[in-house]
PDB file of C-alpha atoms in Angstrom:
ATOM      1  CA  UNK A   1       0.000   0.000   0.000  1.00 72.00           C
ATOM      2  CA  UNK A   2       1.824   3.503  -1.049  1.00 81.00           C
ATOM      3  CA  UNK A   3       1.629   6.463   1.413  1.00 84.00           C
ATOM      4  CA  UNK A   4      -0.896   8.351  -0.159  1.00 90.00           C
ATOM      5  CA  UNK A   5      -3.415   4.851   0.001  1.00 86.00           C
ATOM      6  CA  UNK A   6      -2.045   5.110   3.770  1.00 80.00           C
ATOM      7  CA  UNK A   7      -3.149   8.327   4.221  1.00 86.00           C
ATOM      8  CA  UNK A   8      -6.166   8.464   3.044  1.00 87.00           C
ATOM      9  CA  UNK A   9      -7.664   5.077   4.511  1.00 78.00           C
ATOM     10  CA  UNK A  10      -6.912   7.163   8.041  1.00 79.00           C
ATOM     11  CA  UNK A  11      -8.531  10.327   6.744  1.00 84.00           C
ATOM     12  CA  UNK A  12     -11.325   7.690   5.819  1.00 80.00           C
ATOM     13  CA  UNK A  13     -11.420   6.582   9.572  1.00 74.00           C
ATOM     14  CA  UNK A  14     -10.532  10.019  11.255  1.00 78.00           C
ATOM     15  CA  UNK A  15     -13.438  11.413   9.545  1.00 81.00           C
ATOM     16  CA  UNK A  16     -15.841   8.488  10.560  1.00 72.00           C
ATOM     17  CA  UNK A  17     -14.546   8.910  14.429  1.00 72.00           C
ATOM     18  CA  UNK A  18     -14.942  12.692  14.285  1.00 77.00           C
ATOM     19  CA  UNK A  19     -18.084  12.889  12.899  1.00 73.00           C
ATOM     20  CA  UNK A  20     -19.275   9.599  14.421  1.00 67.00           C
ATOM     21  CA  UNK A  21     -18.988  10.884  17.857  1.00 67.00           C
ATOM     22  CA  UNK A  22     -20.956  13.734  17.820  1.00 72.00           C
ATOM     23  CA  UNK A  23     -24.362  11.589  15.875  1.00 70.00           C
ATOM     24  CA  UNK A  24     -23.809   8.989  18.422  1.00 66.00           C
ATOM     25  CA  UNK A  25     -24.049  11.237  21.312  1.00 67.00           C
ATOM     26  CA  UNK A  26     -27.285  13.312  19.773  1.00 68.00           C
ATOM     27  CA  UNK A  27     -29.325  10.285  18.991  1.00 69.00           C
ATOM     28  CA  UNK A  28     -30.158  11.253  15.382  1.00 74.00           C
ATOM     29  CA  UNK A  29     -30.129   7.327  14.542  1.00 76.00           C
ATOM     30  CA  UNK A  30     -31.230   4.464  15.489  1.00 80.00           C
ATOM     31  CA  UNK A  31     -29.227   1.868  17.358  1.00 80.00           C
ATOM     32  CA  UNK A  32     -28.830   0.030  14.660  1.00 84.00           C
ATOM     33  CA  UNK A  33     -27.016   2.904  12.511  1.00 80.00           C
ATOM     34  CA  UNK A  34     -25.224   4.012  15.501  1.00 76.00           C
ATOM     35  CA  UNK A  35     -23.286   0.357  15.824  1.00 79.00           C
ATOM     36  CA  UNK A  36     -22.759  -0.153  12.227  1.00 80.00           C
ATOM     37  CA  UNK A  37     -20.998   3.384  12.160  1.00 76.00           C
ATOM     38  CA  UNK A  38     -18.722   2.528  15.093  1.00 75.00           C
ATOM     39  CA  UNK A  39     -18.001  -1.221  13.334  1.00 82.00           C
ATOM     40  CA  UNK A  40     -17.003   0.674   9.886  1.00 78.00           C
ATOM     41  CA  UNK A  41     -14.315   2.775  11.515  1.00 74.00           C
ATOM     42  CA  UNK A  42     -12.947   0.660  13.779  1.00 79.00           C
ATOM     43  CA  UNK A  43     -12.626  -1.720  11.033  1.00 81.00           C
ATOM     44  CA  UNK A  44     -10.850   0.864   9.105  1.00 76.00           C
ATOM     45  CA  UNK A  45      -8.504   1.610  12.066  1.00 77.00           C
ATOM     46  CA  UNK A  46      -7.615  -2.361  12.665  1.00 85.00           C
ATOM     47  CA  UNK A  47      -7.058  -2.454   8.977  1.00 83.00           C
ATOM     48  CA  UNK A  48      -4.239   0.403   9.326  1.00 79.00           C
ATOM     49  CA  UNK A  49      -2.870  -0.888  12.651  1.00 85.00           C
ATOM     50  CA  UNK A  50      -2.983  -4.583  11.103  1.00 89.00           C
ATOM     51  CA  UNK A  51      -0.899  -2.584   7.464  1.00 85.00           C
ATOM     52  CA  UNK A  52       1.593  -0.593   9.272  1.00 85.00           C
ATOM     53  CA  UNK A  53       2.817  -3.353  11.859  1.00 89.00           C
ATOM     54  CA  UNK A  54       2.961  -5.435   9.116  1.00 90.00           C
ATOM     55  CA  UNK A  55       5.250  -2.917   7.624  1.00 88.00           C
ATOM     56  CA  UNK A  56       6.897  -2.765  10.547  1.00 90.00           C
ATOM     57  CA  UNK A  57       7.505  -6.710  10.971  1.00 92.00           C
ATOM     58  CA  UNK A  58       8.868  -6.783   7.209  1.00 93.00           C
ATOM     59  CA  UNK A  59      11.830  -3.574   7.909  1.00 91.00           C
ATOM     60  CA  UNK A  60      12.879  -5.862  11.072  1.00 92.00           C
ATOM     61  CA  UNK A  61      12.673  -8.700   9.288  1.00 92.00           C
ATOM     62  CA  UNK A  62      14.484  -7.411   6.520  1.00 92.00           C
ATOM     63  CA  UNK A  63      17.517  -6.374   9.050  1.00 92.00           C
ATOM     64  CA  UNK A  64      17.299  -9.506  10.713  1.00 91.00           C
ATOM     65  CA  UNK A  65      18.040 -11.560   7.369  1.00 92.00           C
ATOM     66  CA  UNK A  66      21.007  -9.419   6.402  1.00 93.00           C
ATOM     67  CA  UNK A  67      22.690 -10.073   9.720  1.00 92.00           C
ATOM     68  CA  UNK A  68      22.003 -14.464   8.535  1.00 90.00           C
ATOM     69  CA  UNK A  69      23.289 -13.441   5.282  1.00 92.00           C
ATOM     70  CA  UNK A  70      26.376 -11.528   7.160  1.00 90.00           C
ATOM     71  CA  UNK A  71      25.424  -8.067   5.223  1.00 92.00           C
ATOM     72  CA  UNK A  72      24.134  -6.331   8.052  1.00 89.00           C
ATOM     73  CA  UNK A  73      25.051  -6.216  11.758  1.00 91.00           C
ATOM     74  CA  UNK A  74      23.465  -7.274  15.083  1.00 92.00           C
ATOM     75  CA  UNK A  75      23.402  -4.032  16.793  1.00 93.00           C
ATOM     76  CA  UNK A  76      20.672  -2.450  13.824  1.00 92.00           C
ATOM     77  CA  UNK A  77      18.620  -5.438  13.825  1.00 91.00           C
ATOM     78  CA  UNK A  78      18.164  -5.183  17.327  1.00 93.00           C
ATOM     79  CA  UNK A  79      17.715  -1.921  17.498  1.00 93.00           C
ATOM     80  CA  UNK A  80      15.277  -1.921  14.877  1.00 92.00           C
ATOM     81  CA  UNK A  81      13.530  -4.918  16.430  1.00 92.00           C
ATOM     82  CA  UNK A  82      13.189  -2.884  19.845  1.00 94.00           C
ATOM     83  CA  UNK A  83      12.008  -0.158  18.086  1.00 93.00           C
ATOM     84  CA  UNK A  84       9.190  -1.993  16.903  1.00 92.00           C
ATOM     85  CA  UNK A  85       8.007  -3.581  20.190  1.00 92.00           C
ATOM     86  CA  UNK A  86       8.763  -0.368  22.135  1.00 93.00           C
ATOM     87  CA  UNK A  87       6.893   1.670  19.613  1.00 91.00           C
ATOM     88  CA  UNK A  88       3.651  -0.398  20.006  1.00 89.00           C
ATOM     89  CA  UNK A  89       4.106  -1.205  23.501  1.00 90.00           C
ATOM     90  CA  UNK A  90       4.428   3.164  24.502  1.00 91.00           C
ATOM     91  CA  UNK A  91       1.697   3.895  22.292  1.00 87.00           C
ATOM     92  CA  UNK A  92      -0.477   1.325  24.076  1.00 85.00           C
ATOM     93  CA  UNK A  93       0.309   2.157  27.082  1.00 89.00           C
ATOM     94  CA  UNK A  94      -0.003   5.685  26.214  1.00 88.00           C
ATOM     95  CA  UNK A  95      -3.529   5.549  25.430  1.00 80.00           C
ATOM     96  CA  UNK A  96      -4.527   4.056  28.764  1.00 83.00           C
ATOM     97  CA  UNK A  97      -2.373   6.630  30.779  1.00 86.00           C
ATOM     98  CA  UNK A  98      -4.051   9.613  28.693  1.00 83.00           C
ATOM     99  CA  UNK A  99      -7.435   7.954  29.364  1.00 80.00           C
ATOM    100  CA  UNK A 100      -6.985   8.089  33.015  1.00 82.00           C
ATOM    101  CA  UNK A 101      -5.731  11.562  33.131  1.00 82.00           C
ATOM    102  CA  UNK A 102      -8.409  12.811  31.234  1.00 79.00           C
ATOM    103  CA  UNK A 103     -10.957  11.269  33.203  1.00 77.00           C
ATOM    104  CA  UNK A 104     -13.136  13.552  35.611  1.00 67.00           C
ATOM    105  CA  UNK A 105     -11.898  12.752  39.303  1.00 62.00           C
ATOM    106  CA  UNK A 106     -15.305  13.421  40.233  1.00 61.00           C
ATOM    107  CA  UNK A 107     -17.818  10.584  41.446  1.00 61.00           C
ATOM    108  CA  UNK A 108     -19.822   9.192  39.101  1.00 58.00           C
ATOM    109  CA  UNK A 109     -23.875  10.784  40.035  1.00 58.00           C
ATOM    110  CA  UNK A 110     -26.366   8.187  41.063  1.00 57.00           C
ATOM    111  CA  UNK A 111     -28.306   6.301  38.336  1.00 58.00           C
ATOM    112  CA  UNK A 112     -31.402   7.939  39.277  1.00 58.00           C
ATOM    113  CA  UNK A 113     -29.910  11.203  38.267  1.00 51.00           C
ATOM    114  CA  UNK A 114     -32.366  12.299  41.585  1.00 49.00           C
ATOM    115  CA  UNK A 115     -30.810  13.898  45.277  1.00 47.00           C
ATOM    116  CA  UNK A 116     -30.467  10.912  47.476  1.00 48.00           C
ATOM    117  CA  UNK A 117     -30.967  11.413  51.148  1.00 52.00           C
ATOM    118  CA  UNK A 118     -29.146   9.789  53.697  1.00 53.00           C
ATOM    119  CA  UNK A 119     -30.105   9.420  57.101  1.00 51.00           C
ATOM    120  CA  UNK A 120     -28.400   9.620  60.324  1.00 54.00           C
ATOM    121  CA  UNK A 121     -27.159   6.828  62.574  1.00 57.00           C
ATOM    122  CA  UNK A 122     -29.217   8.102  65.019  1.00 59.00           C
ATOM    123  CA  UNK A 123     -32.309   8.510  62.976  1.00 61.00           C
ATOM    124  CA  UNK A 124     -32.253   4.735  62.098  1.00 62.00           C
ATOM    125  CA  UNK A 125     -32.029   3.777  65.553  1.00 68.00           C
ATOM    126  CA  UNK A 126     -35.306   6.232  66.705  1.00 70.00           C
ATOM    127  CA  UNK A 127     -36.909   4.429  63.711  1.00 68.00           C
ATOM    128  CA  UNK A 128     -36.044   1.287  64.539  1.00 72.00           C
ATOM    129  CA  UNK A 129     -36.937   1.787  68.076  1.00 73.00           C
ATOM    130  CA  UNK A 130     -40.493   3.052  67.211  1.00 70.00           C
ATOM    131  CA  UNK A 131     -41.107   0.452  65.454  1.00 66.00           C
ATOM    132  CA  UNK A 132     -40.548  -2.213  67.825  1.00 66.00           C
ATOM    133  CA  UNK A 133     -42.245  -0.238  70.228  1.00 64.00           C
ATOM    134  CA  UNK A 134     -45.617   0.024  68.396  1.00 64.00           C
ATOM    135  CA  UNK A 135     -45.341  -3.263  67.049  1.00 61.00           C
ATOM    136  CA  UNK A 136     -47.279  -5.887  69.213  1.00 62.00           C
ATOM    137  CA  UNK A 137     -45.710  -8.953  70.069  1.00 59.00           C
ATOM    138  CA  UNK A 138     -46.258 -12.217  68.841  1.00 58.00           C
ATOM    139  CA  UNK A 139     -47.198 -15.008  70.892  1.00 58.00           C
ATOM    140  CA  UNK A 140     -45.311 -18.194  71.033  1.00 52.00           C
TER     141      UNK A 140
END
C-alpha cells in the first residue's frame, strides 16, 4: 500500500470517528445505525494498525536476514527490532495513561440522576426503636 493509500484510509477513519462521535451522542439514529458506524471505523482503524505493523515486521525482518546473510550487523537489527516492540508497547500504554488523566476525578452521580438522602445513625435507631415499640408482640 503507497503512502498516499495510507493516508487516506486514516482520513477515511478520522473522519468516521470525528463525525461519528458527535451523531452517536445526539441520537439522530437508530441503534442500529449508531453500531454499524462505530463497526465501519474501527474496522478501518484495525485495517491500518494490522498494514503498518505489518510494515513494521517486514523492515525488522528485513535487518534480521542481512545479519544471517552476514550483510548487516546485530546491533541495527536489534535496534530496529526494539524499536518496533517499544513503539507499540508506549503507544499502548499511552492511550490508557491519557485515558486516566483525562478522566473527571469526580464521582460518578447516582443512576437515578435524583438527590439521594441519607439518614443519620441516630435517625435509624429512633426508627427502629419506634417500630418495635408500636409493634405488638407475637405469641409463642
Amino acid at each position: 500500500m503507497s503512502f498516499t493509500e495510507t493516508v487516506l484510509l486514516g482520513a477515511l477513519a478520522g473522519l468516521t470517528i470525528f463525525l461519528g462521535l458527535p451523531v452517536g451522542r445526539m441520537e439522530l439514529l437508530g441503534s442500529r445505525a449508531r453500531v454499524a458506524l462505530a463497526m465501519f471505523s474501527v474496522g478501518v482503524l484495525v485495517f491500518l494498525l494490522v498494514d503498518v505493523l505489518g510494515h513494521g515486521f517486514e523492515v525488522s525482518e528485513e535487518a534480521v536476514s542481512a545479519y544471517h546473510e552476514g550483510t548487516g550487523s546485530f546491533g541495527h537489527a536489534a535496534a530496529l527490532a526494539l524499536l518496533l516492540v517499544a513503539g507499540f508497547g508506549l503507544g499502548s500504554a499511552g492511550l490508557g495513561i491519557l485515558e486516566r488523566r483525562l478522566r473527571r476525578a469526580s464521582p460518578v452521580p447516582p443512576l437515578s440522576g435524583g438527590a439521594t438522602d441519607v439518614r443519620a445513625a441516630d435517625d435509624h435507631r429512633r426508627i427502629t426503636a419506634t417500630r418495635s415499640a408500636t409493634t405488638p408482640s407475637r405469641p409463642a
